[in-house]
Short mmCIF file of C-alpha atoms (C1' of nucleotides) in Angstrom, two decimals:
data_model
loop_
_atom_site.label_atom_id
_atom_site.label_comp_id
_atom_site.label_asym_id
_atom_site.label_seq_id
_atom_site.Cartn_x
_atom_site.Cartn_y
_atom_site.Cartn_z
CA MET A 623 18.66 29.63 28.67
CA SER A 624 18.17 33.26 27.87
CA PRO A 625 19.29 33.60 24.27
CA LYS A 626 17.48 30.57 22.91
CA LYS A 627 14.36 29.10 24.35
CA SER A 628 14.22 25.33 24.09
CA GLY A 629 11.00 24.51 22.26
CA THR A 630 9.48 21.11 21.85
CA ALA A 631 10.98 20.58 18.40
CA LYS A 632 13.71 21.86 16.12
CA GLU A 633 13.81 25.62 16.08
CA ALA A 634 15.79 28.73 15.15
CA LYS A 635 16.78 28.37 11.49
CA PRO A 636 14.72 31.10 9.78
CA LEU A 637 14.90 29.08 6.51
CA SER A 638 16.09 31.06 3.51
CA ARG A 639 13.93 31.71 0.47
CA ILE A 640 15.64 29.00 -1.53
CA GLN A 641 15.44 26.51 1.31
CA GLU A 642 11.76 27.03 1.65
CA ALA A 643 11.20 26.61 -2.08
CA ASN A 644 13.29 23.48 -2.30
CA ARG A 645 11.78 21.84 0.75
CA LYS A 646 8.33 22.46 -0.63
CA ALA A 647 9.30 21.07 -4.03
CA ILE A 648 10.68 17.98 -2.34
CA LEU A 649 7.62 17.43 -0.17
CA ASP A 650 5.26 17.88 -3.11
CA ALA A 651 7.21 15.43 -5.21
CA ALA A 652 7.48 13.03 -2.30
CA LEU A 653 3.72 13.02 -1.77
CA ASP A 654 3.23 11.99 -5.38
CA VAL A 655 5.84 9.29 -5.34
CA PHE A 656 5.03 7.83 -1.92
CA ALA A 657 1.32 7.76 -2.77
CA LYS A 658 2.02 6.02 -6.06
CA SER A 659 4.63 3.52 -4.91
CA GLY A 660 4.46 3.30 -1.13
CA PHE A 661 7.41 3.89 1.15
CA ARG A 662 9.37 0.88 0.05
CA GLY A 663 8.59 1.29 -3.61
CA ALA A 664 9.52 4.96 -3.74
CA THR A 665 13.09 5.86 -4.64
CA ILE A 666 15.00 8.94 -3.64
CA ASP A 667 16.08 9.36 -7.23
CA GLU A 668 12.51 9.59 -8.47
CA ILE A 669 11.55 12.11 -5.81
CA ALA A 670 14.64 14.16 -6.55
CA GLY A 671 13.93 14.04 -10.27
CA LYS A 672 10.35 15.19 -9.80
CA ALA A 673 11.55 17.95 -7.51
CA GLY A 674 14.04 19.05 -10.15
CA MET A 675 17.26 18.35 -8.34
CA SER A 676 19.93 15.72 -7.81
CA LYS A 677 19.77 13.02 -5.19
CA PRO A 678 22.60 14.40 -3.05
CA ASN A 679 20.97 17.78 -3.17
CA LEU A 680 17.73 16.33 -1.88
CA LEU A 681 19.65 14.65 0.91
CA TYR A 682 21.10 18.02 1.74
CA TYR A 683 17.62 19.08 2.79
CA PHE A 684 16.38 15.86 4.34
CA LYS A 685 18.75 13.50 6.00
CA SER A 686 17.09 10.30 4.81
CA LYS A 687 14.22 8.84 2.85
CA ARG A 688 12.44 8.11 6.09
CA ALA A 689 12.77 11.73 7.19
CA ILE A 690 11.01 12.91 4.04
CA TYR A 691 8.30 10.32 4.51
CA GLN A 692 7.74 11.32 8.10
CA GLN A 693 7.47 14.98 7.21
CA VAL A 694 5.04 14.42 4.36
CA LEU A 695 2.94 12.17 6.53
CA GLU A 696 2.77 14.60 9.43
CA GLN A 697 1.86 17.46 7.17
CA THR A 698 -0.83 15.39 5.52
CA LEU A 699 -2.27 14.16 8.78
CA SER A 700 -2.95 17.51 10.36
CA GLU A 701 -4.48 18.83 7.17
CA TRP A 702 -6.56 15.71 6.88
CA LEU A 703 -8.06 15.96 10.34
CA THR A 704 -8.93 19.63 10.30
CA PRO A 705 -12.58 19.29 9.22
CA PHE A 706 -13.11 16.51 11.74
CA ALA A 707 -11.82 18.68 14.55
CA GLU A 708 -14.26 21.37 13.49
CA LEU A 709 -17.37 19.30 14.20
CA ASP A 710 -19.35 21.71 16.32
CA PRO A 711 -21.07 20.25 19.40
CA ASN A 712 -23.53 23.13 19.36
CA GLY A 713 -24.50 22.86 15.73
CA ASP A 714 -27.32 20.83 14.26
CA PRO A 715 -26.08 17.22 14.23
CA VAL A 716 -27.25 16.22 10.77
CA GLU A 717 -26.05 19.51 9.37
CA GLU A 718 -22.68 19.20 11.05
CA LEU A 719 -22.18 15.69 9.74
CA ARG A 720 -23.31 16.73 6.30
CA ARG A 721 -20.70 19.47 6.30
CA TYR A 722 -18.01 17.11 7.51
CA ILE A 723 -18.76 14.40 4.97
CA THR A 724 -18.95 16.93 2.17
CA ALA A 725 -15.65 18.46 3.17
CA LYS A 726 -13.93 15.11 3.29
CA LEU A 727 -15.29 14.03 -0.06
CA LYS A 728 -14.05 17.28 -1.53
CA MET A 729 -10.62 16.61 -0.09
CA SER A 730 -10.63 13.14 -1.55
CA GLU A 731 -11.32 14.67 -4.92
CA SER A 732 -8.79 17.49 -4.77
CA ASN A 733 -5.98 15.62 -3.08
CA PRO A 734 -6.34 11.88 -3.46
CA ASN A 735 -2.63 11.39 -2.96
CA ALA A 736 -2.83 12.51 0.63
CA SER A 737 -5.52 9.94 1.24
CA LYS A 738 -3.56 7.19 -0.47
CA LEU A 739 -0.43 8.02 1.46
CA PHE A 740 -2.30 7.70 4.70
CA ALA A 741 -4.11 4.54 3.65
CA ASN A 742 -0.88 2.91 2.66
CA GLU A 743 0.73 3.75 5.96
CA VAL A 744 -2.14 2.32 7.97
CA ILE A 745 -2.60 -0.80 5.86
CA HIS A 746 1.01 -1.71 6.43
CA GLY A 747 0.61 -1.44 10.18
CA ALA A 748 1.22 2.28 10.70
CA PRO A 749 4.91 1.80 11.53
CA VAL A 750 5.55 5.54 11.57
CA ILE A 751 2.34 6.96 13.03
CA SER A 752 1.14 4.33 15.45
CA ASP A 753 2.05 6.62 18.33
CA PHE A 754 0.03 9.40 16.81
CA LEU A 755 -2.93 7.08 16.34
CA THR A 756 -3.00 5.90 19.93
CA THR A 757 -2.53 9.36 21.45
CA SER A 758 -3.63 12.40 19.45
CA LEU A 759 -6.07 10.69 17.14
CA LYS A 760 -7.61 8.57 19.87
CA ALA A 761 -8.10 11.64 22.04
CA LEU A 762 -9.72 13.55 19.22
CA VAL A 763 -12.02 10.67 18.32
CA ASP A 764 -12.97 10.10 21.95
CA GLU A 765 -13.92 13.74 22.20
CA LYS A 766 -16.04 13.70 19.08
CA ALA A 767 -17.60 10.39 20.02
CA LYS A 768 -18.77 12.02 23.21
CA VAL A 769 -20.39 14.77 21.19
CA ILE A 770 -22.18 12.29 18.97
CA ARG A 771 -23.31 10.31 21.98
CA LYS A 772 -24.74 13.49 23.42
CA TRP A 773 -26.62 14.13 20.20
CA VAL A 774 -27.99 10.61 20.35
CA GLY A 775 -29.00 11.14 23.97
CA GLU A 776 -30.89 14.26 22.99
CA GLY A 777 -32.79 12.31 20.37
CA LYS A 778 -31.23 14.25 17.55
CA LEU A 779 -29.73 11.15 16.02
CA ALA A 780 -30.80 7.55 15.81
CA PRO A 781 -29.21 5.37 18.50
CA ILE A 782 -25.95 4.50 16.82
CA ASP A 783 -22.49 3.70 18.14
CA PRO A 784 -20.46 6.90 17.66
CA TYR A 785 -17.23 5.10 16.84
CA HIS A 786 -18.73 2.98 14.15
CA LEU A 787 -20.46 6.01 12.70
CA ILE A 788 -17.11 7.76 12.49
CA PHE A 789 -15.50 4.71 10.94
CA THR A 790 -18.28 4.47 8.39
CA ILE A 791 -17.78 8.08 7.40
CA TRP A 792 -14.04 7.66 7.15
CA ALA A 793 -14.44 4.49 5.16
CA THR A 794 -16.76 5.93 2.53
CA THR A 795 -14.97 9.21 2.08
CA GLN A 796 -11.54 7.61 1.85
CA HIS A 797 -12.83 5.04 -0.57
CA TYR A 798 -13.45 7.60 -3.28
CA ALA A 799 -9.83 8.68 -3.12
CA ASP A 800 -8.03 5.42 -2.44
CA PHE A 801 -9.99 3.25 -4.85
CA ASP A 802 -10.48 5.80 -7.59
CA VAL A 803 -8.88 3.46 -10.09
CA GLN A 804 -11.41 0.76 -9.30
CA ILE A 805 -14.29 3.21 -9.38
CA ARG A 806 -13.18 4.56 -12.72
CA ALA A 807 -12.80 1.05 -14.07
CA VAL A 808 -16.26 0.02 -12.95
CA ILE A 809 -18.38 3.00 -13.90
CA GLY A 810 -16.44 3.75 -17.06
CA THR A 811 -16.25 7.11 -18.76
CA GLN A 812 -18.58 9.10 -16.57
CA ALA A 813 -16.13 8.93 -13.67
CA GLY A 814 -14.07 11.88 -14.79
CA LYS A 815 -17.03 13.98 -15.86
CA PRO A 816 -17.74 17.14 -13.94
CA GLY A 817 -20.50 16.61 -11.47
CA PHE A 818 -19.53 13.06 -10.74
CA HIS A 819 -18.22 13.87 -7.32
CA GLU A 820 -21.32 15.89 -6.53
CA GLN A 821 -23.36 12.85 -7.43
CA ALA A 822 -21.19 10.67 -5.24
CA ALA A 823 -21.52 13.10 -2.38
CA GLN A 824 -25.29 13.16 -2.73
CA ALA A 825 -25.52 9.37 -2.69
CA VAL A 826 -23.23 8.95 0.30
CA LEU A 827 -24.98 11.70 2.21
CA SER A 828 -28.34 10.20 1.36
CA ILE A 829 -27.41 6.80 2.69
CA ILE A 830 -25.60 7.83 5.84
CA LEU A 831 -27.78 10.74 6.85
CA HIS A 832 -30.99 8.82 6.36
CA GLY A 833 -29.35 5.98 8.18
CA ILE A 834 -28.74 8.04 11.29
CA LYS A 835 -31.74 10.36 11.40
CA PRO A 836 -33.84 9.88 14.48
CA ARG A 837 -36.70 7.54 13.83
CA MET B 883 -6.20 -31.68 -31.68
CA SER B 884 -7.35 -34.99 -30.39
CA PRO B 885 -4.85 -35.85 -27.63
CA LYS B 886 -4.73 -32.46 -25.96
CA LYS B 887 -7.42 -29.85 -26.19
CA SER B 888 -6.07 -26.29 -26.21
CA GLY B 889 -7.77 -24.60 -23.30
CA THR B 890 -7.70 -20.93 -22.44
CA ALA B 891 -4.95 -21.31 -19.86
CA LYS B 892 -2.22 -23.67 -18.75
CA GLU B 893 -3.44 -27.21 -18.45
CA ALA B 894 -2.47 -30.87 -18.27
CA LYS B 895 0.05 -31.29 -15.44
CA PRO B 896 -1.91 -33.27 -12.85
CA LEU B 897 0.30 -31.74 -10.11
CA SER B 898 1.86 -34.23 -7.75
CA ARG B 899 1.02 -34.41 -4.07
CA ILE B 900 4.20 -32.60 -3.12
CA GLN B 901 3.72 -29.96 -5.77
CA GLU B 902 0.26 -29.20 -4.52
CA ALA B 903 1.43 -28.93 -0.93
CA ASN B 904 4.36 -26.70 -1.78
CA ARG B 905 2.39 -24.42 -4.03
CA LYS B 906 -0.19 -23.99 -1.31
CA ALA B 907 2.46 -23.27 1.29
CA ILE B 908 3.99 -20.67 -0.99
CA LEU B 909 0.70 -18.98 -1.76
CA ASP B 910 -0.27 -18.88 1.91
CA ALA B 911 3.05 -17.38 2.88
CA ALA B 912 2.92 -14.96 -0.04
CA LEU B 913 -0.49 -13.66 1.01
CA ASP B 914 0.89 -12.85 4.44
CA VAL B 915 4.01 -11.16 3.18
CA PHE B 916 2.43 -9.25 0.31
CA ALA B 917 -0.34 -8.00 2.57
CA LYS B 918 2.15 -6.87 5.17
CA SER B 919 4.75 -5.30 2.90
CA GLY B 920 3.13 -4.71 -0.46
CA PHE B 921 4.51 -6.06 -3.71
CA ARG B 922 7.63 -3.98 -3.71
CA GLY B 923 8.34 -4.41 -0.03
CA ALA B 924 7.96 -8.17 -0.05
CA THR B 925 11.03 -10.29 -0.64
CA ILE B 926 11.21 -13.73 -2.12
CA ASP B 927 13.45 -14.77 0.72
CA GLU B 928 10.84 -13.92 3.32
CA ILE B 929 8.10 -15.73 1.45
CA ALA B 930 10.33 -18.75 0.99
CA GLY B 931 11.27 -18.71 4.66
CA LYS B 932 7.65 -18.60 5.77
CA ALA B 933 6.83 -21.39 3.35
CA GLY B 934 9.64 -23.47 4.81
CA MET B 935 11.89 -23.72 1.80
CA SER B 936 14.83 -22.07 0.10
CA LYS B 937 14.53 -19.25 -2.41
CA PRO B 938 15.64 -21.28 -5.43
CA ASN B 939 13.17 -23.93 -4.45
CA LEU B 940 10.36 -21.41 -4.40
CA LEU B 941 11.43 -20.22 -7.84
CA TYR B 942 11.23 -23.81 -8.97
CA TYR B 943 7.47 -23.59 -8.45
CA PHE B 944 6.85 -20.02 -9.55
CA LYS B 945 8.98 -18.45 -12.17
CA SER B 946 9.12 -14.97 -10.61
CA LYS B 947 7.97 -12.83 -7.73
CA ARG B 948 5.38 -11.27 -10.01
CA ALA B 949 4.01 -14.70 -10.91
CA ILE B 950 3.39 -15.49 -7.26
CA TYR B 951 1.77 -12.14 -6.74
CA GLN B 952 -0.50 -12.59 -9.71
CA GLN B 953 -1.58 -16.02 -8.57
CA VAL B 954 -2.31 -14.91 -5.02
CA LEU B 955 -4.23 -11.94 -6.27
CA GLU B 956 -6.34 -13.94 -8.69
CA GLN B 957 -7.16 -16.52 -6.07
CA THR B 958 -8.10 -13.80 -3.60
CA LEU B 959 -10.25 -11.91 -6.05
CA SER B 960 -12.55 -14.73 -7.01
CA GLU B 961 -13.01 -15.73 -3.40
CA TRP B 962 -13.63 -12.13 -2.47
CA LEU B 963 -16.39 -11.60 -5.01
CA THR B 964 -18.33 -14.77 -4.36
CA PRO B 965 -20.88 -13.31 -1.93
CA PHE B 966 -21.42 -10.33 -4.20
CA ALA B 967 -22.17 -12.57 -7.14
CA GLU B 968 -24.71 -14.38 -5.00
CA LEU B 969 -26.97 -11.36 -4.51
CA ASP B 970 -30.32 -12.83 -5.47
CA PRO B 971 -32.53 -10.65 -7.70
CA ASN B 972 -35.57 -12.55 -6.47
CA GLY B 973 -34.83 -12.23 -2.79
CA ASP B 974 -35.97 -9.50 -0.46
CA PRO B 975 -33.71 -6.50 -1.19
CA VAL B 976 -32.97 -5.44 2.37
CA GLU B 977 -32.50 -9.03 3.40
CA GLU B 978 -30.18 -9.75 0.49
CA LEU B 979 -28.07 -6.72 1.23
CA ARG B 980 -27.97 -7.57 4.90
CA ARG B 981 -26.68 -11.01 4.03
CA TYR B 982 -24.09 -9.58 1.68
CA ILE B 983 -22.80 -6.98 4.11
CA THR B 984 -22.69 -9.50 6.92
CA ALA B 985 -20.77 -11.97 4.78
CA LYS B 986 -18.25 -9.36 3.72
CA LEU B 987 -17.69 -8.15 7.27
CA LYS B 988 -17.13 -11.71 8.33
CA MET B 989 -14.56 -12.14 5.58
CA SER B 990 -12.80 -8.96 6.68
CA GLU B 991 -12.54 -10.43 10.13
CA SER B 992 -11.41 -13.90 9.18
CA ASN B 993 -9.08 -12.97 6.36
CA PRO B 994 -7.96 -9.35 6.60
CA ASN B 995 -4.85 -10.11 4.61
CA ALA B 996 -6.85 -10.80 1.49
CA SER B 997 -8.52 -7.44 1.85
CA LYS B 998 -5.24 -5.66 2.42
CA LEU B 999 -3.63 -7.32 -0.54
CA PHE B 1000 -6.43 -6.15 -2.78
CA ALA B 1001 -6.50 -2.65 -1.30
CA ASN B 1002 -2.79 -2.28 -1.80
CA GLU B 1003 -3.03 -3.33 -5.41
CA VAL B 1004 -5.83 -0.89 -6.20
CA ILE B 1005 -4.34 2.02 -4.28
CA HIS B 1006 -1.20 1.76 -6.34
CA GLY B 1007 -3.12 1.91 -9.59
CA ALA B 1008 -4.04 -1.76 -10.04
CA PRO B 1009 -1.07 -2.46 -12.31
CA VAL B 1010 -1.79 -6.17 -12.34
CA ILE B 1011 -5.57 -6.36 -12.29
CA SER B 1012 -6.73 -3.30 -14.19
CA ASP B 1013 -7.86 -5.54 -17.03
CA PHE B 1014 -9.88 -7.62 -14.63
CA LEU B 1015 -11.46 -4.49 -13.17
CA THR B 1016 -12.58 -3.09 -16.50
CA THR B 1017 -13.91 -6.37 -17.82
CA SER B 1018 -15.06 -9.03 -15.36
CA LEU B 1019 -15.64 -6.78 -12.38
CA LYS B 1020 -17.35 -4.07 -14.39
CA ALA B 1021 -19.66 -6.66 -15.98
CA LEU B 1022 -20.55 -8.11 -12.60
CA VAL B 1023 -21.18 -4.71 -11.06
CA ASP B 1024 -23.27 -3.59 -14.02
CA GLU B 1025 -25.39 -6.69 -13.62
CA LYS B 1026 -25.92 -6.18 -9.90
CA ALA B 1027 -26.54 -2.48 -10.38
CA LYS B 1028 -29.37 -3.40 -12.70
CA VAL B 1029 -30.84 -5.59 -10.00
CA ILE B 1030 -30.65 -2.82 -7.44
CA ARG B 1031 -32.16 -0.36 -9.88
CA LYS B 1032 -35.02 -2.78 -10.40
CA TRP B 1033 -35.55 -2.99 -6.64
CA VAL B 1034 -35.62 0.78 -6.47
CA GLY B 1035 -38.10 0.90 -9.33
CA GLU B 1036 -40.36 -1.48 -7.47
CA GLY B 1037 -40.24 0.80 -4.45
CA LYS B 1038 -38.46 -1.79 -2.36
CA LEU B 1039 -35.50 0.52 -1.78
CA ALA B 1040 -35.15 4.26 -1.42
CA PRO B 1041 -34.14 5.97 -4.66
CA ILE B 1042 -30.39 5.59 -4.50
CA ASP B 1043 -27.73 5.30 -7.17
CA PRO B 1044 -26.85 1.58 -7.32
CA TYR B 1045 -23.17 2.13 -8.01
CA HIS B 1046 -22.67 4.43 -5.08
CA LEU B 1047 -24.56 2.04 -2.85
CA ILE B 1048 -22.20 -0.73 -3.89
CA PHE B 1049 -19.19 1.49 -3.34
CA THR B 1050 -20.46 2.45 0.10
CA ILE B 1051 -20.83 -1.19 1.06
CA TRP B 1052 -17.40 -2.06 -0.26
CA ALA B 1053 -15.88 0.93 1.50
CA THR B 1054 -17.26 0.14 4.93
CA THR B 1055 -16.66 -3.56 4.84
CA GLN B 1056 -13.11 -3.22 3.55
CA HIS B 1057 -12.36 -0.55 6.11
CA TYR B 1058 -12.65 -2.94 9.02
CA ALA B 1059 -9.98 -5.14 7.48
CA ASP B 1060 -7.65 -2.63 5.90
CA PHE B 1061 -7.63 -0.11 8.73
CA ASP B 1062 -7.78 -2.52 11.61
CA VAL B 1063 -4.63 -1.04 13.08
CA GLN B 1064 -6.21 2.40 13.19
CA ILE B 1065 -9.44 1.04 14.60
CA ARG B 1066 -7.60 -0.83 17.30
CA ALA B 1067 -5.55 2.25 18.11
CA VAL B 1068 -8.63 4.44 18.41
CA ILE B 1069 -11.02 2.26 20.35
CA GLY B 1070 -8.36 0.69 22.49
CA THR B 1071 -8.61 -2.64 24.22
CA GLN B 1072 -12.14 -3.58 23.32
CA ALA B 1073 -11.19 -4.03 19.67
CA GLY B 1074 -9.98 -7.57 20.07
CA LYS B 1075 -12.74 -8.64 22.39
CA PRO B 1076 -15.19 -11.22 21.16
CA GLY B 1077 -18.35 -9.64 19.97
CA PHE B 1078 -16.64 -6.58 18.65
CA HIS B 1079 -17.16 -7.55 15.07
CA GLU B 1080 -20.79 -8.35 15.74
CA GLN B 1081 -21.18 -4.90 17.18
CA ALA B 1082 -19.48 -3.38 14.15
CA ALA B 1083 -21.73 -5.36 11.84
CA GLN B 1084 -24.80 -4.20 13.68
CA ALA B 1085 -23.78 -0.56 13.47
CA VAL B 1086 -22.90 -0.69 9.81
CA LEU B 1087 -26.05 -2.57 8.96
CA SER B 1088 -28.10 -0.12 10.98
CA ILE B 1089 -26.70 2.88 9.14
CA ILE B 1090 -26.77 1.53 5.62
CA LEU B 1091 -29.99 -0.42 5.78
CA HIS B 1092 -31.93 2.40 7.39
CA GLY B 1093 -30.31 4.68 4.84
CA ILE B 1094 -31.72 2.76 1.91
CA LYS B 1095 -35.07 1.57 3.18
CA PRO B 1096 -37.98 2.97 1.20
CA ARG B 1097 -39.35 6.10 2.79
"C1'" DA C 1402 38.49 41.53 -5.48
"C1'" DC C 1403 38.02 38.17 -2.35
"C1'" DA C 1404 36.63 35.35 1.29
"C1'" DT C 1405 32.98 32.94 3.51
"C1'" DT C 1406 29.07 30.58 3.55
"C1'" DG C 1407 25.36 28.20 1.39
"C1'" DC C 1408 23.98 25.27 -2.36
"C1'" DT C 1409 24.69 21.56 -5.93
"C1'" DT C 1410 26.39 17.41 -8.01
"C1'" DG C 1411 29.28 13.47 -10.30
"C1'" DA C 1412 31.35 9.63 -8.72
"C1'" DC C 1413 31.46 6.22 -5.59
"C1'" DC C 1414 30.38 2.50 -1.80
"C1'" DG C 1415 28.01 -1.20 0.64
"C1'" DT C 1416 23.84 -3.62 0.95
"C1'" DT C 1417 19.77 -5.72 -0.59
"C1'" DT C 1418 17.39 -8.33 -3.73
"C1'" DG C 1419 15.44 -10.82 -7.91
"C1'" DG C 1420 16.94 -14.37 -10.36
"C1'" DT C 1421 20.39 -18.26 -12.24
"C1'" DC C 1422 23.08 -22.52 -12.17
"C1'" DA C 1423 25.28 -26.58 -11.31
"C1'" DA C 1424 25.53 -29.89 -8.13
"C1'" DA C 1425 23.43 -32.72 -4.55
"C1'" DT C 1426 19.55 -35.38 -2.79
"C1'" DC C 1427 15.16 -37.63 -2.87
"C1'" DG C 1428 11.57 -40.92 -4.27
"C1'" DG C 1429 9.15 -43.98 -6.94
"C1'" DA C 1430 9.24 -47.62 -10.96
"C1'" DC C 1431 11.34 -51.70 -12.25
"C1'" DG D 18 19.22 -52.36 -5.40
"C1'" DT D 19 19.43 -49.31 -9.44
"C1'" DC D 20 18.07 -45.87 -12.31
"C1'" DC D 21 15.96 -41.50 -13.69
"C1'" DG D 22 13.43 -37.69 -13.30
"C1'" DA D 23 11.67 -34.62 -9.71
"C1'" DT D 24 13.04 -31.78 -6.02
"C1'" DT D 25 16.19 -28.96 -3.22
"C1'" DT D 26 19.85 -25.77 -2.21
"C1'" DG D 27 24.54 -23.22 -1.58
"C1'" DA D 28 26.96 -20.15 -4.17
"C1'" DC D 29 26.85 -16.68 -7.19
"C1'" DC D 30 25.62 -12.54 -10.38
"C1'" DA D 31 23.87 -8.10 -11.93
"C1'" DA D 32 20.92 -4.38 -11.05
"C1'" DA D 33 18.82 -1.19 -8.01
"C1'" DC D 34 19.04 1.60 -4.21
"C1'" DG D 35 20.10 4.41 0.10
"C1'" DG D 36 23.49 7.12 1.46
"C1'" DT D 37 28.44 9.54 1.55
"C1'" DC D 38 32.13 12.60 0.01
"C1'" DA D 39 34.93 15.78 -1.91
"C1'" DA D 40 35.00 19.11 -5.08
"C1'" DG D 41 32.63 22.74 -7.81
"C1'" DC D 42 29.50 26.72 -8.19
"C1'" DA D 43 26.72 30.77 -6.62
"C1'" DA D 44 25.60 34.57 -3.63
"C1'" DT D 45 26.46 37.87 -0.29
"C1'" DG D 46 28.97 41.00 2.75
"C1'" DT D 47 33.20 43.87 3.14
#
DNA sequence: ACATTGCTTGACCGTTTGGTCAAATCGGAC
DNA sequence: GTCCGATTTGACCAAACGGTCAAGCAATGT
C-alpha cells in the first residue's frame, strides 16, 4: 500500500471548491431543519430548499437522509464537547468550572440548534450516537470526574459526586438552549433583550458555584 | 339553557365503561409512542397496536393523531405541575424547595415518558402548547416567583433571581428523565441499581440548596 | 472545437401513513 | 329471542416522502 495509505475513514478526495461550498450549505440547512423537526420530521426537500438546491442534487452529495444527519451530529458533538475537554486539572477549580459553564451558556445562546439537535437525539434513545456515548464520551467524563474528585480530595470543592455535578452543569446549560421557547413564554418580553443571557449566566453560576464551594 | 349548561369544554357524555377503558389504553400507549418517537415519528398503527385495537377503532375514539397528542399532553402537563403549584409560601423556603425538587426527581424516575413528551414538544417550538405556556404557566410561575422573591427579601434565601432558580430546578430534574440514556451510557452499570436515584437527588439537592442558602 | 468529467434537475417509483367507509359484530333493553 | 345503537375492523384512498434515473448543463483541459 504505497500509493495510498489506508486511513481510519474515507480519504483522498481533495473536495473541489464547489463541493465544499455545497456540502457546507447542506449541513447548515440540515442543522436548522433537524433541530426544528427532528430526524423523522425533517424532509430532504426542505433541507435541499434551504440549501438552495434540488433534492437529487443534495443526494448527489450525501447518499441518504441518515448520512446527512450523522454528519451534522458528529460535527456538532465534537464542537459541543470542546470546552469540557479543556477543563484544566491544574487550574483553580471554581475558576475552571466558571469558565466552562460560561462557555457552554454562550454556546447555548449562539447556537441553540446544535443543542436541540443533540437533545433530540438523546431523548429518542440516541439511536445514532449510542456507541459514541458509551466509548468516547464515557472516557472523557471518567477522566474529568477523576479531576473533580481530586479537587474535592484537596478540599478545593465541597464533597460532591463528580458525575452528578457534571450532569447538573449539562442540564442547566442545555436548558437555556433547548427550552428557550418555554423560557421566552414564561418571562415574556425581557427574554430577547441584550443582557438577558448575562443575567442567566450570573444566576446559574451563583447557584452552582456557591453550591460546590468548600464549606 | 335549562337542560344543558354550556360549559367551557366538551361535556355531557357520561362515557361508558368500555369507552373509559379504551380511551385510557389509547392514552397510555400514546404516551409511550409519542415519547419514544416524537409526534411526527409516531404512527397511529403503533399506538393502536400497543393499545390492543385496530387503527380505525382508535380513530373511533379520537378523531385524529393530533387529538390524541393534545389530550396526552394536557393530561401530562397538569400532573407535571402539581408539585410546583404546591410550593407553600408559608413554609420554610429551603424545606419547601427540597420537597419540590425531591418530588420532581421522583416523577422523572417513575414516569420519564411524561418528561420526554413535554421536552420534545418544547424543543420543537411548543406548537401545541405555546398558548398554555404564555398564559397558565406564565401566571403560575409569576406567582411562585413572587413567593421566592419574598423569601429572598426576608433573608431566608440568598439573593437569587427567582426565575432562574426555577429554570435551574426544572433543568436538573428534567435532565434525569430526558437524558437517561446518556446518563446510563456515561456512568455505566450502576445507573439502574437501586439507590441511584436517591444518590442523584442528594447530589442535586446538595448543589442547589447550598447554592441558595442565605450567606 | 470538442470531449470528458463534474454538477444539476424534472420526472418518476415504491412505500409509508393519516384518515375514511361500509360492512360485520357485539351487548344491553325489552 | 329480537332489535338497535355502540363498537370493531378489513379494505381502501390520497398525500407525503425517501430515493433513483436518465438526460441536460457547465467547466476545464487539449
